[in-house]
Amino acid sequence: MHLHSPPAPTGVTYNILIRSLCRRADLPRALRYLSLMVLSGWHPDAYTFNSLIVGYSRTHQTDTARDLFDKMPLRGFPRDVVSYAAMIEGLCETGRIDEALDLFTKMELWDMHTYAVLVKGLCKAGWGEEALQMLQRMKKLGWRPSTCAYAAVIDLWCREQRVVKAEEMLEEMSDKGLVPSVVTCTAVVNGYCKEGRMSDAVRVFEMMKLRWCKPNVWTYNALVWGFCKEGKVHNAMALLNRMRAHGVEPDVVTYNLLVRAQCVYGHIENAFRLLRLMEGDGLAGDIYTYNALVDALCKNGRIDQASSLFDSLEGRGIKPNLVTFNSLIDGLCKCDQVDVAWSLLEKMVSAGCTPDTYTYSPFIVYLCKMKGSQEGLSFIDEMLKKSVKLTTVNYTIVIDKLFKERNYGLATKIWGQMVSLGCNPDAVTYTTSMRAYCNEGRLIEAENVVSEMNRSAVTVDTIAYNTLMDGHASIGQTDCAVSILKHMKNVASMPNHFTYLILLRHLVQRRLTEGVPLYVAGLWKTARLTDIFELFETMKKNDIIPNMDTYSAILERFSEDGRLKEVTSLVSRMKDDNLSLNEDIYTALVMCLCKSRQYSGAWALLHSMIGRGFVPQLMSYQHLLCGLISEGQAHMAEEIFGNCRWEDYNPDEIVWKVIIDGLIRNGHSDICRDMVSKLEQRNCRPSNQTYAMLAEELSTRG
């Protein structure tokens, strides 16, 4: 239009274009068209000024936007709701909430958009109550809050772990005829996942599909992460196929979450199998993928494989980062290959990767363990001479060793040195001193450590409470030890299976001949039901009712030891206490029955578990089917396999865990082809990569 007029662009044409560019935060092009507008003889008006305020605000040039806003009356342009809304948005985006609120109060007229902008800004700044008040004011004025306003409040509630309120807001939004976006729905799903409330997360996910919008890869990834965090990797793996069935392709993040989870729960081979699947999908593993694999191999003591994988990274176009180097250095030190670890440290520095506190810690641990605290201190002195910034983690390692050597004077001196350098003691540091006092029977000093932690705002975690509990129990103060459970209420200090192990060990020790040591490994072979019931009565005497966690901790350990009689009695006691079996207890019971070769009972329990809506772990099927075949009941194994709800699982993982790791590696290759055929008939077809893995295993072991 400009080059071939007529028709020539008018002021309106230029304003429309400038406004569009400013909304997209493309300010340089907007300013070029402003210059062209002026050169063409058209003068900027209020509409132009409002557009530029939007442009400068969205490029975070708030002061320039404010200058234009202030100059509008001087140029004869009245400031309208668009001017105010644009300026308020700019102030909110840069965190200047007080100025935004002040400007809002100066407005003579408001519109729905201005309120929505302010609600979003308040939520972004974490001013939830104020945002909610603004939302209520909108309703009182007869306006329906916009999708944007609702989304901002929902996102804030999720970030503040108030997910129930967020879901209520989601429902309110829907009731008013607004359709929440996939981002808003995913925020609620993710919020429930963070709280470990996976049934609620799945419920919102299903509701999202039915009523509002199609989940995207981020929604599925939120669920994958949540299931992995709760240890339900089989549920997370099952989402891979469901994603594809609904037209959503897994991305690198999806696979990385699954690879890491398989590693964390000890299924390293499955993690590598996932890598093959990932590559079969045309996705290359990144540094996060390989960091998980290297770390898992190191923790498993497979240091040669970890080193080989590390060496292969360069050929894959991946540059090792701090986490990669630290994992391998830690693994090498734990395998007594300190010289190799030191060479790796030098390589790390030459590669431009700066070591941190976790890089040096394995060397200090090794020196303290092999040569004593003095060598550890000498290493710290060398670090200080080289101007390496030490942290609490480094000092705590040496302090712990000094306490174990009963060198309390030097431990106190090093503690003081640590604090003087700005390294404040953390929960681990305090727990080392508490443990030392408990080992000496100095419980008053140990209690004082807890008081000091509270004064210093350091969270007293589960390990700290367990340490104190062990100290009291070791000198026969069982009631004092049990009473500590009352303090173990928040997320960081929930009782775990070690908590109950400590209490039980001391009760059993009291029953045994004096002087006969009771080691943890032998506890579950020695403990009797009377010991368990004594623990329960002691807890009740201290107003602590045994709950699901208490039963789970004890049942799982008895199950691992194959103590079926005790397990059965405890389950009956649970029912008397009106406690229902959870997924973990069902799993433990199935494993115990398999160990006791009561396979019919195990299958009946699995059937009951499924009937209650639980999805059994694949390892339960592996033990059941292998046990049946070993007992000569292959026909029953095939019948069970054919009746399983394999649609609830990932077909690849079924083949990996049940067929390859279970049947083939236990010498039952002959039945595998029939099993795979049954899967295919149920439309549970594994990937081509898994078929290749199956062929490799059969050729090797078949």
XYZ file of C-alpha atoms in Angstrom:
702
model
C 0.000 0.000 0.000
C 2.840 2.359 0.852
C 4.791 1.682 -2.349
C 1.895 1.346 -4.790
C -0.683 3.852 -3.529
C -3.453 4.512 -4.005
C -4.785 3.297 -1.738
C -2.192 4.751 0.658
C -2.096 3.586 4.303
C -4.082 5.798 6.626
C -3.420 6.623 10.258
C -5.859 3.862 11.211
C -3.928 1.352 9.092
C -0.647 2.297 10.753
C -2.224 2.178 14.228
C -3.622 -1.316 13.648
C -0.217 -2.566 12.541
C 1.655 -0.835 15.389
C -0.814 -2.198 17.978
C -0.414 -5.758 16.648
C 3.390 -5.565 16.710
C 3.391 -4.096 20.230
C 1.132 -6.878 21.489
C 3.658 -9.375 20.109
C 6.452 -7.409 21.923
C 8.020 -6.724 18.500
C 8.845 -3.156 19.482
C 11.676 -2.433 16.990
C 9.362 -3.084 14.011
C 6.545 -1.142 15.670
C 8.859 1.873 16.052
C 9.911 1.610 12.391
C 6.269 1.791 11.325
C 5.750 4.694 13.731
C 8.532 6.582 11.922
C 6.969 5.715 8.558
C 3.600 6.887 9.861
C 5.023 10.293 10.849
C 6.944 10.631 7.562
C 3.691 9.929 5.727
C 2.081 12.922 7.460
C 0.003 11.084 10.041
C 0.266 12.130 13.684
C 0.311 9.686 16.590
C -2.865 9.775 18.680
C -4.080 8.264 21.976
C -4.450 4.893 20.259
C -0.780 5.047 19.180
C 0.371 6.014 22.681
C -1.605 3.140 24.220
C -0.018 0.728 21.733
C 3.483 1.924 22.595
C 2.780 1.614 26.331
C 1.822 -2.004 25.630
C 4.995 -2.517 23.563
C 7.363 -1.000 26.110
C 5.623 -2.850 28.971
C 5.870 -6.208 27.237
C 9.572 -5.674 26.559
C 10.072 -4.822 30.251
C 10.964 -1.186 29.532
C 8.542 -0.089 32.223
C 10.115 3.299 32.951
C 9.830 4.313 29.284
C 6.216 3.104 29.239
C 5.502 5.150 32.386
C 7.085 8.224 30.816
C 4.758 7.895 27.805
C 1.794 7.306 30.113
C 2.586 10.486 32.092
C 3.042 12.559 28.919
C -0.316 11.642 27.381
C -2.299 14.489 29.096
C 0.455 16.967 28.171
C -0.054 15.992 24.519
C -3.776 16.448 24.847
C -4.605 12.733 24.884
C -6.920 11.480 27.636
C -5.811 8.296 29.378
C -8.475 5.618 29.137
C -8.901 2.120 30.546
C -6.602 0.767 27.812
C -3.810 3.122 28.911
C -4.214 2.176 32.562
C -4.517 -1.560 31.876
C -1.375 -1.522 29.703
C 0.585 0.396 32.330
C -0.669 -1.780 35.201
C 0.316 -4.886 33.215
C 3.821 -3.495 32.680
C 4.271 -2.681 36.370
C 3.002 -6.125 37.403
C 5.286 -7.903 34.931
C 8.328 -6.208 36.514
C 7.180 -6.911 40.071
C 6.195 -3.342 40.907
C 2.895 -4.393 42.466
C 2.542 -1.458 44.872
C 2.800 1.008 41.986
C 0.281 -1.035 39.991
C -2.226 -0.992 42.872
C -1.666 2.737 43.379
C -2.359 3.365 39.692
C -5.452 1.154 39.882
C -6.911 3.292 42.702
C -6.463 6.432 40.596
C -8.693 5.100 37.821
C -12.146 6.612 37.529
C -13.572 3.738 35.513
C -12.508 0.114 35.419
C -13.141 -2.647 32.960
C -12.955 -6.402 33.215
C -9.593 -6.521 31.422
C -7.937 -4.201 33.962
C -9.118 -6.405 36.824
C -7.888 -9.523 35.011
C -4.470 -7.925 34.413
C -4.179 -7.033 38.095
C -5.314 -10.493 39.260
C -2.649 -12.068 37.045
C 0.020 -9.664 38.348
C -0.894 -10.253 41.994
C -0.786 -14.014 41.470
C 2.593 -13.822 39.761
C 3.914 -11.881 42.774
C 2.444 -14.459 45.172
C -0.223 -12.117 46.577
C -2.906 -14.798 46.571
C -5.401 -13.319 49.021
C -5.307 -9.926 47.284
C -5.815 -11.624 43.917
C -8.797 -13.527 45.299
C -10.295 -10.287 46.629
C -9.964 -8.737 43.154
C -11.683 -11.788 41.669
C -14.559 -11.435 44.157
C -14.887 -7.719 43.320
C -15.194 -8.615 39.642
C -18.074 -10.964 40.460
C -19.831 -8.329 42.597
C -19.620 -5.886 39.691
C -21.485 -8.443 37.612
C -18.510 -9.440 35.455
C -17.561 -13.001 34.726
C -13.826 -13.310 35.444
C -11.860 -14.148 32.326
C -10.097 -17.416 31.576
C -6.804 -15.569 32.128
C -7.835 -14.401 35.636
C -9.001 -17.840 36.720
C -5.885 -19.476 35.255
C -3.620 -17.116 37.218
C -5.318 -17.924 40.541
C -5.351 -21.671 39.831
C -1.650 -21.597 38.977
C -0.887 -19.728 42.222
C -2.862 -22.174 44.375
C -0.960 -25.048 42.759
C 2.394 -23.372 43.397
C 1.415 -22.807 47.025
C 0.385 -26.478 47.402
C -3.305 -25.624 47.813
C -4.410 -27.929 45.052
C -7.892 -28.662 46.405
C -8.696 -24.926 46.227
C -7.200 -24.864 42.726
C -9.497 -27.689 41.625
C -12.501 -25.921 43.177
C -11.590 -22.847 41.144
C -11.274 -25.021 38.039
C -14.803 -26.329 38.610
C -16.142 -22.803 39.213
C -14.508 -21.666 35.994
C -16.121 -24.549 34.103
C -19.535 -23.904 35.700
C -19.407 -20.344 34.366
C -19.007 -21.647 30.834
C -15.275 -21.055 30.510
C -13.044 -23.783 29.101
C -9.731 -24.072 30.954
C -6.636 -24.407 28.800
C -4.381 -27.449 28.778
C -1.806 -25.401 30.737
C -4.293 -24.671 33.538
C -5.499 -28.289 33.765
C -1.916 -29.558 33.732
C -1.074 -27.242 36.648
C -3.743 -28.981 38.772
C -2.633 -32.467 37.668
C 0.973 -31.539 38.477
C -0.061 -30.088 41.852
C -1.656 -33.359 42.933
C 1.391 -35.286 41.657
C 3.691 -33.144 43.807
C 1.603 -34.014 46.868
C 1.721 -37.733 46.030
C -2.066 -37.833 45.485
C -1.942 -39.823 42.280
C -5.567 -40.992 42.334
C -6.661 -37.330 42.395
C -4.170 -36.459 39.642
C -5.552 -39.253 37.436
C -9.130 -38.211 38.229
C -8.480 -34.614 37.069
C -6.621 -35.972 34.042
C -9.609 -38.105 33.014
C -12.026 -35.245 33.667
C -9.828 -32.992 31.554
C -10.144 -35.380 28.588
C -13.903 -35.759 28.950
C -14.901 -32.151 29.611
C -12.265 -29.653 28.618
C -9.233 -30.263 26.476
C -6.802 -32.825 25.138
C -3.825 -33.487 27.424
C -0.432 -32.692 25.893
C 3.006 -34.158 26.482
C 3.509 -31.926 29.559
C 0.338 -33.324 31.135
C 1.513 -36.892 30.588
C 4.998 -36.011 31.833
C 3.486 -34.646 35.057
C 1.781 -38.018 35.633
C 4.921 -39.962 34.684
C 6.925 -37.916 37.204
C 4.288 -38.391 39.898
C 4.087 -42.166 39.506
C 7.889 -42.451 39.440
C 8.179 -40.356 42.606
C 5.769 -42.714 44.375
C 7.740 -45.794 43.245
C 5.011 -46.935 40.834
C 7.242 -47.157 37.782
C 4.972 -49.744 36.115
C 2.131 -47.194 36.161
C 4.438 -44.577 34.663
C 5.638 -46.972 31.969
C 2.029 -47.798 31.029
C 1.508 -44.141 30.103
C 3.929 -44.493 27.165
C 1.436 -46.513 25.162
C -1.573 -44.503 26.289
C 0.112 -41.332 25.102
C 0.602 -42.732 21.641
C -2.935 -44.122 21.536
C -4.205 -40.560 22.076
C -1.901 -39.027 19.473
C 0.711 -37.642 21.874
C 4.313 -38.676 21.249
C 6.640 -39.059 24.254
C 9.578 -36.641 24.240
C 13.081 -36.728 25.713
C 11.725 -35.550 29.076
C 9.285 -38.504 29.206
C 12.048 -41.009 28.576
C 14.475 -39.301 30.965
C 11.947 -39.503 33.800
C 11.450 -43.213 33.137
C 15.170 -43.961 32.708
C 15.958 -42.243 35.995
C 13.140 -44.064 37.814
C 14.285 -47.475 36.552
C 17.779 -46.586 37.775
C 16.619 -45.358 41.186
C 14.670 -48.560 41.857
C 17.530 -50.822 40.811
C 16.378 -51.865 37.327
C 19.462 -50.646 35.473
C 19.078 -53.089 32.610
C 15.570 -51.786 31.959
C 16.965 -48.250 31.892
C 19.309 -49.246 29.064
C 16.430 -50.994 27.306
C 14.476 -47.747 27.526
C 17.410 -45.990 25.890
C 17.090 -48.393 22.954
C 13.362 -47.653 22.721
C 14.080 -43.957 22.858
C 16.542 -44.209 19.990
C 14.041 -46.336 18.071
C 11.618 -43.404 18.384
C 14.210 -41.156 16.748
C 15.138 -39.430 20.023
C 18.734 -39.157 21.184
C 19.597 -39.417 24.864
C 20.944 -36.188 26.343
C 23.212 -35.428 29.283
C 20.343 -36.044 31.749
C 19.787 -39.531 30.305
C 23.421 -40.499 30.609
C 23.904 -38.878 34.021
C 21.181 -41.180 35.393
C 22.834 -44.242 33.822
C 26.384 -43.369 34.923
C 25.220 -42.633 38.476
C 23.223 -45.888 38.696
C 26.154 -47.974 37.482
C 28.467 -46.287 40.014
C 26.052 -46.834 42.897
C 25.745 -50.477 41.842
C 29.536 -50.911 41.953
C 29.767 -51.450 38.171
C 32.516 -48.900 37.851
C 34.093 -50.323 34.681
C 30.789 -50.054 32.809
C 30.257 -46.546 34.179
C 33.731 -45.491 33.002
C 33.155 -47.037 29.589
C 29.820 -45.225 29.222
C 31.451 -41.969 30.323
C 34.194 -42.395 27.712
C 31.574 -42.944 25.002
C 29.830 -39.612 25.604
C 32.149 -37.555 23.424
C 31.448 -39.834 20.456
C 27.726 -39.287 21.054
C 28.198 -35.529 20.903
C 27.478 -35.089 24.624
C 29.704 -33.007 26.876
C 29.928 -34.324 30.478
C 28.806 -31.789 33.076
C 29.426 -31.361 36.799
C 26.913 -34.092 37.734
C 28.538 -36.620 35.372
C 32.037 -36.003 36.722
C 30.870 -36.036 40.357
C 29.031 -39.351 39.958
C 32.033 -41.079 38.426
C 34.524 -39.576 40.908
C 32.331 -40.761 43.789
C 32.057 -44.243 42.258
C 35.810 -44.508 41.688
C 36.619 -43.450 45.266
C 34.156 -45.978 46.688
C 35.857 -48.683 44.605
C 39.273 -47.606 45.996
C 40.384 -46.255 42.606
C 41.394 -42.883 44.066
C 44.276 -42.322 41.652
C 41.921 -42.742 38.687
C 39.433 -40.413 40.399
C 42.161 -37.794 40.858
C 43.094 -38.027 37.183
C 39.429 -37.561 36.319
C 39.330 -34.456 38.519
C 42.258 -33.001 36.570
C 40.498 -33.842 33.310
C 37.361 -32.158 34.649
C 39.212 -28.903 35.401
C 40.989 -28.914 32.031
C 37.579 -29.363 30.352
C 36.455 -26.100 31.958
C 34.110 -27.733 34.475
C 34.538 -26.166 37.925
C 34.527 -28.671 40.832
C 32.095 -28.094 43.699
C 31.759 -29.385 47.246
C 30.412 -32.757 46.046
C 33.446 -33.232 43.820
C 35.877 -33.123 46.737
C 33.722 -34.933 49.305
C 34.472 -38.499 48.045
C 38.224 -37.852 48.453
C 37.694 -36.641 52.042
C 35.462 -39.656 52.812
C 38.099 -42.033 51.399
C 40.972 -40.442 53.351
C 39.013 -40.422 56.623
C 37.962 -44.037 56.140
C 41.345 -45.426 55.090
C 43.806 -43.173 56.931
C 41.878 -41.366 59.653
C 40.651 -37.867 60.357
C 44.091 -36.232 60.217
C 44.446 -37.084 56.525
C 40.986 -35.689 55.910
C 41.948 -32.462 57.718
C 45.180 -32.215 55.731
C 43.173 -32.451 52.513
C 40.875 -29.659 53.748
C 43.918 -27.498 54.565
C 45.226 -28.037 51.038
C 41.848 -27.003 49.630
C 41.933 -23.804 51.712
C 45.463 -22.996 50.484
C 44.204 -23.325 46.914
C 41.338 -20.935 47.732
C 38.741 -23.670 47.182
C 35.463 -22.633 48.787
C 34.626 -25.260 51.395
C 31.091 -26.077 52.480
C 29.321 -27.636 55.439
C 29.273 -30.985 53.600
C 33.094 -31.145 53.488
C 33.546 -30.245 57.151
C 30.792 -32.606 58.331
C 32.652 -35.608 56.893
C 35.732 -34.856 59.026
C 33.714 -33.881 62.114
C 31.859 -37.203 61.904
C 35.142 -39.110 61.769
C 36.540 -37.130 64.724
C 33.476 -37.985 66.797
C 33.871 -41.667 65.861
C 37.519 -41.436 66.978
C 36.230 -39.841 70.225
C 38.357 -36.783 69.579
C 35.673 -34.402 70.860
C 38.035 -31.506 71.511
C 39.305 -31.350 67.938
C 35.789 -31.982 66.581
C 34.560 -28.905 68.503
C 37.499 -26.866 67.212
C 36.829 -27.824 63.573
C 33.121 -27.103 64.116
C 34.094 -23.587 65.207
C 36.393 -23.181 62.192
C 33.567 -24.276 59.904
C 31.178 -21.670 61.368
C 33.832 -18.914 61.264
C 34.170 -19.499 57.517
C 30.427 -18.961 57.048
C 29.505 -22.647 56.800
C 26.568 -23.174 59.160
C 25.921 -26.688 60.451
C 23.055 -28.532 58.756
C 20.864 -31.452 59.862
C 23.601 -33.967 58.994
C 26.235 -32.077 61.017
C 24.002 -31.862 64.071
C 23.058 -35.536 63.747
C 26.737 -36.571 63.813
C 27.185 -34.860 67.178
C 23.880 -36.292 68.443
C 24.994 -39.779 67.445
C 28.282 -39.326 69.292
C 26.477 -38.284 72.487
C 24.018 -41.188 72.161
C 26.866 -43.679 71.742
C 28.331 -42.358 75.015
C 24.960 -42.578 76.758
C 24.893 -38.783 77.182
C 21.214 -38.361 76.315
C 20.799 -34.927 77.906
C 23.462 -33.497 75.553
C 21.824 -35.321 72.645
C 18.452 -33.737 73.518
C 20.198 -30.361 73.699
C 21.344 -30.845 70.096
C 17.689 -31.124 69.025
C 16.929 -27.899 70.920
C 19.842 -26.169 69.201
C 18.587 -27.349 65.798
C 15.168 -25.841 66.542
C 16.741 -22.561 67.680
C 18.845 -22.431 64.506
C 15.782 -23.182 62.309
C 17.385 -26.417 61.086
C 14.766 -29.086 60.343
C 15.004 -32.073 62.662
C 14.606 -34.819 60.073
C 13.777 -38.513 60.314
C 17.441 -39.555 60.618
C 17.988 -37.174 63.525
C 14.916 -38.440 65.387
C 15.858 -42.059 64.664
C 19.327 -41.403 66.101
C 17.886 -39.947 69.305
C 15.355 -42.773 69.526
C 18.146 -45.357 69.195
C 20.072 -43.611 71.970
C 17.158 -43.763 74.421
C 16.254 -47.345 73.517
C 19.865 -48.546 73.900
C 19.850 -47.667 77.620
C 16.429 -49.196 78.192
C 14.359 -45.999 77.974
C 11.837 -47.562 75.592
C 8.971 -45.256 76.596
C 11.153 -42.199 75.900
C 12.111 -43.679 72.532
C 8.487 -44.332 71.571
C 7.388 -40.870 72.729
C 9.719 -39.364 70.113
C 7.238 -40.647 67.482
C 4.889 -37.851 68.600
C 7.330 -35.290 67.208
C 7.677 -37.040 63.862
C 4.809 -35.317 62.078
C 6.019 -33.198 59.171
C 7.133 -34.373 55.728
C 10.858 -34.236 56.576
C 10.490 -36.324 59.724
C 7.882 -38.985 58.984
C 8.707 -42.355 60.602
C 10.236 -44.869 58.184
C 10.961 -48.577 58.422
C 14.242 -47.830 60.280
C 12.208 -46.061 62.979
C 10.236 -49.189 63.781
C 13.284 -51.394 63.287
C 15.118 -49.441 66.023
C 12.264 -49.828 68.494
C 11.715 -53.483 67.701
C 15.415 -54.333 67.876
C 15.671 -53.061 71.430
C 12.529 -54.886 72.536
C 13.873 -58.138 71.065
C 17.320 -57.509 72.577
C 15.727 -57.131 76.002
C 14.151 -60.577 75.621
C 17.375 -62.284 74.538
C 20.171 -63.466 76.795
C 22.124 -60.488 78.095
C 25.321 -59.871 76.171
C 24.158 -61.645 73.006
C 24.452 -59.045 70.223
C 21.476 -58.643 67.881
C 22.391 -57.434 64.428
C 19.918 -55.839 62.071
C 20.295 -58.664 59.524
C 19.116 -61.208 62.098
C 16.339 -59.142 63.641
C 13.513 -60.368 61.420
C 14.517 -63.993 61.924
C 14.571 -63.529 65.710
C 11.556 -61.257 66.242
C 8.332 -62.880 67.384
C 4.729 -61.754 67.141
C 4.795 -61.134 70.885
C 7.591 -58.599 70.272
C 5.492 -56.834 67.636
C 2.443 -56.739 69.882
C 4.585 -55.437 72.759
C 5.754 -52.627 70.475
C 2.134 -51.822 69.579
C 1.109 -51.767 73.261
C 4.048 -49.505 74.149
C 3.018 -47.147 71.355
C -0.610 -47.099 72.550
C 0.512 -46.441 76.120
C 2.181 -43.308 74.750
C -1.005 -42.307 72.873
C 0.387 -43.379 69.490
C -1.910 -45.680 67.540
C -0.170 -48.053 65.094
C -1.199 -46.931 61.607
C -0.814 -48.136 58.040
C 2.846 -47.004 57.915
C 3.630 -48.993 61.088
C 2.110 -52.176 59.706
C 3.691 -51.676 56.270
C 7.196 -51.288 57.706
C 6.909 -54.517 59.708
C 4.933 -56.590 57.195
C 7.317 -55.829 54.330
C 10.330 -56.996 56.349
C 8.616 -60.170 57.579
C 7.520 -60.866 54.001
C 11.088 -60.501 52.703
C 12.117 -63.115 55.248
C 9.268 -65.472 54.242
C 7.636 -65.392 57.699
C 4.168 -66.291 56.395
C 2.627 -67.200 59.758
C 3.589 -63.861 61.268
C 2.478 -61.984 58.147
C -0.956 -63.659 58.202
C -1.434 -62.853 61.893
C -0.470 -59.208 61.376
C -2.905 -58.868 58.481
C -5.685 -60.195 60.735
C -4.635 -57.684 63.402
C -4.792 -54.925 60.791
C -8.353 -55.850 59.923
C -9.239 -55.788 63.636
C -7.839 -52.248 63.722
C -10.079 -51.330 60.737
C -7.102 -50.793 58.437
C -7.418 -51.849 54.787
C -4.553 -53.400 52.857
C -2.738 -50.902 50.644
C -0.840 -51.621 47.442
C 2.537 -52.047 49.182
C 1.166 -54.546 51.700
C -0.581 -56.545 48.971
C 2.725 -56.694 47.072
C 4.612 -57.837 50.173
C 2.020 -60.542 50.855
C 2.180 -61.868 47.292
C 5.986 -62.059 47.486
C 5.789 -63.844 50.841
C 3.326 -66.417 49.485
C 5.574 -67.022 46.472
C 8.570 -67.550 48.751
C 6.486 -70.039 50.715
C 5.525 -71.754 47.409
C 1.854 -71.084 47.997
C 1.223 -69.996 44.441
C -2.548 -70.523 44.399
C -2.833 -68.192 47.370
C -0.558 -65.658 45.664
C -2.720 -65.683 42.519
C -5.915 -65.330 44.591
C -4.387 -62.346 46.381
C -3.335 -60.758 43.086
C -6.884 -61.235 41.827
C -8.241 -59.572 44.967
C -5.734 -56.746 44.587
C -6.896 -56.074 41.009
C -10.509 -56.179 42.148
C -9.746 -53.354 44.579
C -8.399 -51.185 41.765
C -4.671 -51.754 42.335
C -2.237 -52.545 39.529
C 0.188 -55.243 40.767
C 3.886 -54.808 40.089
C 5.300 -56.908 37.277
C 7.818 -58.493 39.655
C 4.862 -60.140 41.432
C 3.890 -61.847 38.168
C 7.505 -62.781 37.511
C 7.831 -64.609 40.846
C 4.411 -66.226 40.552
C 4.840 -67.565 36.994
C 8.436 -68.720 37.466
C 7.457 -70.458 40.703
C 4.556 -72.274 39.102
C 6.650 -73.496 36.168
C 9.424 -74.650 38.527
C 6.804 -76.655 40.421
C 5.704 -78.331 37.177
C 2.528 -76.265 36.828
C 3.290 -74.700 33.454
C -0.334 -75.132 32.347
C -1.562 -73.036 35.284
C 1.134 -70.425 34.584
C -0.053 -70.134 30.976
C -3.669 -69.885 32.072
C -2.848 -67.098 34.551
C -0.768 -65.268 31.956
C -3.659 -65.457 29.513
C -6.092 -64.007 32.074
C -3.973 -61.101 33.280
C -4.987 -57.489 32.597
C -1.918 -56.721 30.487
C -3.680 -53.670 29.048
C -2.754 -51.874 32.295
C 0.973 -52.220 31.547
C 3.539 -51.244 28.986
C 3.994 -54.249 26.625
C 7.757 -53.731 26.425
C 8.114 -53.813 30.205
C 5.988 -56.972 30.402
C 8.418 -58.705 28.054
C 11.495 -57.332 29.863
C 10.506 -58.166 33.432
C 8.235 -61.183 33.110
C 9.501 -62.976 30.007
C 13.184 -62.080 29.594
C 14.302 -61.461 33.206
C 11.855 -64.008 34.604
C 11.142 -66.949 32.337
C 14.111 -67.004 29.946
C 16.760 -66.294 32.584
C 15.274 -68.936 34.843
C 15.531 -71.556 32.111
C 11.942 -71.541 30.868
C 12.533 -70.424 27.273
C 10.237 -73.060 25.818
C 7.083 -71.360 27.090
C 8.033 -67.829 26.049
C 6.779 -67.904 22.462
C 3.295 -68.861 23.674
C 3.370 -66.012 26.190
C 4.324 -63.453 23.524
C 1.565 -64.782 21.245
C -0.983 -64.309 24.054
C 0.187 -60.704 24.425
C -0.194 -60.083 20.698
C -3.696 -61.576 20.735
C -4.598 -59.040 23.445
C -3.309 -56.216 21.222
C -0.363 -55.688 23.606
C 2.328 -55.704 20.971
C 5.838 -54.755 22.120
C 8.125 -52.533 20.055
C 10.479 -53.778 17.357
C 13.415 -53.038 19.684
C 11.949 -55.381 22.322
C 11.389 -58.138 19.750
C 15.089 -57.771 18.913
C 16.023 -58.019 22.608
C 13.854 -61.116 22.932
C 15.554 -62.746 19.933
C 18.998 -61.935 21.395
C 18.092 -63.526 24.746
C 16.594 -66.631 23.155
C 19.646 -67.130 20.927
C 21.940 -66.768 23.948
C 20.001 -68.798 26.516
C 17.279 -70.612 24.554
